[in-house]
């Protein structure tokens, strides 16, 4: 999985850098991306992505301090960013009041992507996971945030998965050039049988990620596939 994801990431990065001189990448949290992060820091891969031309953003963040073990930024910093020459990364400020942090990140995205009113940032690559309930990013089933059509970033609260969180919205995810889902382990098998049914009306947040003008890649391991 990590190898396949790394290949797609590197190809996407090289294309973006060749085309516009920068690669914009948005990272999710959770445990699944860790093998990919570690592979990208290995000797064979550490130079594969032009990290000096890469801007790293976050798909979502838990409303905790960066040093908290639940911080998605903290995870990526420990496992990836501190070990490659990435210097251009822009975290969601989990330590701030959620609504304020969401608005600040929206302002940061509008500035960095030079967005006009009503426009959405177009990330070159968005790395996503899927929960056993079908959530992705911090977009949980039946959450009103799933119906948001204007905001770029929202603060959400899921009783099932406290603490409060910050998340990119579906219009942002679906504006990406490439969304890569990683799903591993038997626990994900059940939800994948629904999440991967892209012909059906989307019921789960993970099913609602369908880039309008971009690639959608699901990378799953045998355990997740076979159950
Ligand atoms: C988060 C992630 C979340 C994650 C899924 C899967 O902040 O928790 O962004 O969407 O991708 O919960 O998590 P695992 O990879 O740990 O199964």
Short mmCIF file of C-alpha atoms and ligand atoms in Angstrom, two decimals:
data_model
loop_
_atom_site.label_atom_id
_atom_site.label_comp_id
_atom_site.label_asym_id
_atom_site.label_seq_id
_atom_site.Cartn_x
_atom_site.Cartn_y
_atom_site.Cartn_z
CA UNK A 1 0.00 0.00 0.00
CA UNK A 2 2.71 2.47 1.03
CA UNK A 3 4.69 1.71 -2.12
CA UNK A 4 1.69 2.21 -4.40
CA UNK A 5 0.69 5.40 -2.63
CA UNK A 6 4.26 6.70 -2.77
CA UNK A 7 4.41 6.05 -6.52
CA UNK A 8 1.19 8.01 -7.09
CA UNK A 9 2.32 10.82 -4.80
CA UNK A 10 5.69 11.14 -6.53
CA UNK A 11 4.12 11.11 -9.99
CA UNK A 12 1.56 13.71 -8.95
CA UNK A 13 4.24 15.85 -7.33
CA UNK A 14 6.55 15.72 -10.33
CA UNK A 15 3.72 16.65 -12.69
CA UNK A 16 2.60 19.56 -10.51
CA UNK A 17 6.11 20.92 -10.01
CA UNK A 18 6.86 20.63 -13.74
CA UNK A 19 3.59 22.40 -14.59
CA UNK A 20 3.47 25.18 -11.98
CA UNK A 21 6.56 24.97 -9.80
CA UNK A 22 4.75 23.86 -6.67
CA UNK A 23 3.04 20.71 -5.34
CA UNK A 24 0.19 21.21 -2.90
CA UNK A 25 -0.49 18.22 -0.64
CA UNK A 26 -3.13 17.83 2.07
CA UNK A 27 -2.60 15.16 4.74
CA UNK A 28 -5.06 13.28 6.91
CA UNK A 29 -4.32 11.81 10.32
CA UNK A 30 -4.94 8.35 11.69
CA UNK A 31 -2.65 5.32 11.73
CA UNK A 32 -2.96 4.14 8.12
CA UNK A 33 -0.69 6.77 6.50
CA UNK A 34 2.22 6.09 8.91
CA UNK A 35 3.86 3.34 6.78
CA UNK A 36 3.65 5.70 3.80
CA UNK A 37 5.19 8.55 5.82
CA UNK A 38 8.03 6.25 6.91
CA UNK A 39 8.62 5.00 3.38
CA UNK A 40 8.91 8.58 2.13
CA UNK A 41 11.63 9.25 4.71
CA UNK A 42 13.68 6.21 3.63
CA UNK A 43 16.92 6.75 1.69
CA UNK A 44 15.41 5.49 -1.57
CA UNK A 45 12.48 7.91 -1.43
CA UNK A 46 13.52 10.94 0.57
CA UNK A 47 14.50 12.90 -2.56
CA UNK A 48 11.66 11.61 -4.75
CA UNK A 49 9.29 14.44 -3.86
CA UNK A 50 10.73 17.92 -4.28
CA UNK A 51 9.95 18.88 -0.69
CA UNK A 52 11.44 22.35 -1.23
CA UNK A 53 8.70 22.91 -3.81
CA UNK A 54 5.97 21.24 -1.79
CA UNK A 55 3.35 22.99 0.34
CA UNK A 56 1.87 20.70 2.98
CA UNK A 57 -1.60 21.36 4.39
CA UNK A 58 -3.97 19.33 6.54
CA UNK A 59 -7.27 17.71 5.62
CA UNK A 60 -8.38 17.82 9.22
CA UNK A 61 -7.14 18.26 12.75
CA UNK A 62 -8.26 17.44 16.24
CA UNK A 63 -8.75 20.51 18.43
CA UNK A 64 -5.77 19.74 20.64
CA UNK A 65 -2.33 21.27 21.07
CA UNK A 66 0.31 20.30 18.50
CA UNK A 67 2.25 18.36 21.12
CA UNK A 68 -0.82 16.29 22.01
CA UNK A 69 -0.50 12.68 20.84
CA UNK A 70 -3.82 13.04 18.99
CA UNK A 71 -2.58 15.91 16.83
CA UNK A 72 -2.56 15.07 13.11
CA UNK A 73 0.06 17.76 12.60
CA UNK A 74 2.17 16.27 15.40
CA UNK A 75 1.94 12.81 13.81
CA UNK A 76 2.99 14.05 10.36
CA UNK A 77 5.73 16.21 11.84
CA UNK A 78 7.23 13.29 13.82
CA UNK A 79 6.88 10.64 11.13
CA UNK A 80 7.54 12.66 7.97
CA UNK A 81 8.14 16.41 7.95
CA UNK A 82 10.96 16.44 10.50
CA UNK A 83 12.79 13.83 8.44
CA UNK A 84 12.57 15.35 4.98
CA UNK A 85 13.44 18.84 3.82
CA UNK A 86 9.86 20.04 4.09
CA UNK A 87 9.73 23.62 5.33
CA UNK A 88 6.52 24.86 3.76
CA UNK A 89 3.78 23.36 5.91
CA UNK A 90 0.70 25.02 7.27
CA UNK A 91 -1.07 23.38 10.18
CA UNK A 92 -4.58 23.92 11.42
CA UNK A 93 -4.29 25.50 14.87
CA UNK A 94 -5.95 22.88 17.03
CA UNK A 95 -5.02 24.77 20.16
CA UNK A 96 -7.24 27.72 19.25
CA UNK A 97 -11.01 28.02 19.66
CA UNK A 98 -12.42 25.73 16.93
CA UNK A 99 -14.52 28.30 15.07
CA UNK A 100 -11.68 30.83 15.08
CA UNK A 101 -9.17 28.22 13.91
CA UNK A 102 -11.51 27.17 11.08
CA UNK A 103 -11.92 30.76 9.89
CA UNK A 104 -8.17 31.36 10.12
CA UNK A 105 -7.43 28.30 8.01
CA UNK A 106 -9.98 29.40 5.44
CA UNK A 107 -8.20 32.76 5.26
CA UNK A 108 -4.86 31.00 4.88
CA UNK A 109 -6.18 28.86 2.02
CA UNK A 110 -7.75 31.88 0.28
CA UNK A 111 -4.44 33.68 0.53
CA UNK A 112 -2.19 30.79 -0.52
CA UNK A 113 -4.39 29.73 -3.43
CA UNK A 114 -5.29 33.33 -4.41
CA UNK A 115 -8.98 32.48 -4.28
CA UNK A 116 -11.71 34.83 -5.41
CA UNK A 117 -14.99 34.87 -3.50
CA UNK A 118 -16.79 31.55 -3.96
CA UNK A 119 -13.72 29.69 -5.24
CA UNK A 120 -12.28 26.53 -3.66
CA UNK A 121 -8.60 25.58 -3.38
CA UNK A 122 -7.51 22.88 -5.82
CA UNK A 123 -5.00 20.63 -4.06
CA UNK A 124 -2.75 18.56 -6.29
CA UNK A 125 -3.11 15.62 -3.93
CA UNK A 126 -5.30 14.88 -0.92
CA UNK A 127 -4.46 11.89 1.24
CA UNK A 128 -7.50 10.41 2.95
CA UNK A 129 -8.41 7.56 5.27
CA UNK A 130 -11.76 6.01 6.05
CA UNK A 131 -13.19 5.18 9.45
CA UNK A 132 -15.13 2.02 10.22
CA UNK A 133 -18.25 4.21 10.20
CA UNK A 134 -17.45 5.52 6.72
CA UNK A 135 -16.20 8.93 7.83
CA UNK A 136 -13.33 10.56 6.04
CA UNK A 137 -11.41 13.68 6.97
CA UNK A 138 -13.49 14.73 9.98
CA UNK A 139 -16.72 14.44 8.03
CA UNK A 140 -18.90 12.01 9.93
CA UNK A 141 -22.10 10.27 8.84
CA UNK A 142 -25.22 12.45 9.06
CA UNK A 143 -23.18 15.51 10.04
CA UNK A 144 -24.60 18.80 8.69
CA UNK A 145 -21.06 19.62 7.52
CA UNK A 146 -21.63 17.10 4.70
CA UNK A 147 -24.16 19.51 3.18
CA UNK A 148 -21.88 22.54 3.35
CA UNK A 149 -21.49 24.06 -0.09
CA UNK A 150 -19.65 27.31 0.61
CA UNK A 151 -17.25 26.99 3.54
CA UNK A 152 -13.70 25.71 2.97
CA UNK A 153 -13.04 24.62 6.55
CA UNK A 154 -15.47 23.83 9.35
CA UNK A 155 -15.28 23.05 13.02
CA UNK A 156 -17.24 19.92 13.83
CA UNK A 157 -18.00 17.82 16.88
CA UNK A 158 -18.74 14.10 16.77
CA UNK A 159 -19.93 12.53 20.00
CA UNK A 160 -18.51 9.27 18.69
CA UNK A 161 -15.04 10.70 18.17
CA UNK A 162 -14.30 13.61 20.52
CA UNK A 163 -12.55 16.08 20.76
CA UNK A 164 -13.94 18.76 18.43
CA UNK A 165 -12.23 18.81 15.06
CA UNK A 166 -11.45 21.01 12.08
CA UNK A 167 -12.02 19.66 8.59
CA UNK A 168 -11.85 20.59 4.94
CA UNK A 169 -15.31 20.43 3.41
CA UNK A 170 -16.48 18.19 0.57
CA UNK A 171 -16.38 20.98 -2.06
CA UNK A 172 -12.65 21.37 -1.29
CA UNK A 173 -11.95 17.64 -1.37
CA UNK A 174 -13.91 17.24 -4.61
CA UNK A 175 -11.99 20.10 -6.22
CA UNK A 176 -8.68 18.23 -5.87
CA UNK A 177 -6.66 16.94 -8.81
CA UNK A 178 -6.15 13.65 -7.01
CA UNK A 179 -7.65 12.07 -3.89
CA UNK A 180 -5.91 8.98 -2.54
CA UNK A 181 -7.74 6.84 0.03
CA UNK A 182 -5.74 4.39 2.11
CA UNK A 183 -7.63 1.62 3.89
CA UNK A 184 -6.07 -1.38 5.61
CA UNK A 185 -7.13 -4.14 7.96
CA UNK A 186 -10.09 -6.45 8.38
CA UNK A 187 -12.02 -3.84 10.37
CA UNK A 188 -12.37 -1.77 7.20
CA UNK A 189 -13.76 -4.62 5.05
CA UNK A 190 -17.38 -4.09 5.97
CA UNK A 191 -17.44 -0.36 5.33
CA UNK A 192 -15.54 -0.74 2.05
CA UNK A 193 -18.30 -2.89 0.60
CA UNK A 194 -20.47 0.24 0.77
CA UNK A 195 -17.84 2.97 0.41
CA UNK A 196 -16.46 1.48 -2.81
CA UNK A 197 -19.87 1.28 -4.45
CA UNK A 198 -19.52 4.47 -6.45
CA UNK A 199 -22.49 3.60 -8.65
CA UNK A 200 -24.88 3.90 -5.70
CA UNK A 201 -26.21 7.14 -4.29
CA UNK A 202 -23.54 8.13 -1.74
CA UNK A 203 -24.64 7.40 1.82
CA UNK A 204 -21.26 7.55 3.54
CA UNK A 205 -18.92 10.55 3.72
CA UNK A 206 -16.13 8.50 2.09
CA UNK A 207 -18.49 7.73 -0.82
CA UNK A 208 -19.13 11.44 -1.30
CA UNK A 209 -15.51 12.11 -2.24
CA UNK A 210 -15.71 12.10 -6.03
CA UNK A 211 -13.35 14.71 -7.50
CA UNK A 212 -15.22 16.70 -10.16
CA UNK A 213 -12.15 16.98 -12.34
CA UNK A 214 -9.55 14.75 -10.77
CA UNK A 215 -8.44 11.22 -9.99
CA UNK A 216 -9.86 9.07 -7.21
CA UNK A 217 -7.57 6.30 -6.03
CA UNK A 218 -8.46 3.72 -3.39
CA UNK A 219 -5.48 1.74 -2.13
CA UNK A 220 -6.57 -1.14 0.10
CA UNK A 221 -4.74 -4.17 1.47
CA UNK A 222 -5.82 -7.82 1.27
CA UNK A 223 -7.28 -7.81 4.78
CA UNK A 224 -9.49 -4.85 4.01
CA UNK A 225 -10.45 -6.36 0.66
CA UNK A 226 -11.16 -9.92 1.76
CA UNK A 227 -12.24 -9.36 5.35
C1 LIG B 1 -8.45 11.63 11.63
C2 LIG B 1 -8.35 11.25 10.18
C3 LIG B 1 -9.46 10.29 9.87
C4 LIG B 1 -8.78 8.98 9.55
C5 LIG B 1 -9.74 7.83 9.70
C6 LIG B 1 -9.01 6.50 9.56
O1 LIG B 1 -8.15 12.78 11.97
O2 LIG B 1 -8.76 10.73 12.40
O3 LIG B 1 -8.25 12.27 9.33
O4 LIG B 1 -10.31 10.67 8.84
O5 LIG B 1 -8.27 9.03 8.22
O6 LIG B 1 -10.32 7.92 10.99
O7 LIG B 1 -8.10 6.41 10.63
P1 LIG B 1 -7.05 5.18 10.68
O8 LIG B 1 -6.10 5.38 9.56
O9 LIG B 1 -6.39 5.32 12.04
O10 LIG B 1 -7.88 3.91 10.54
#
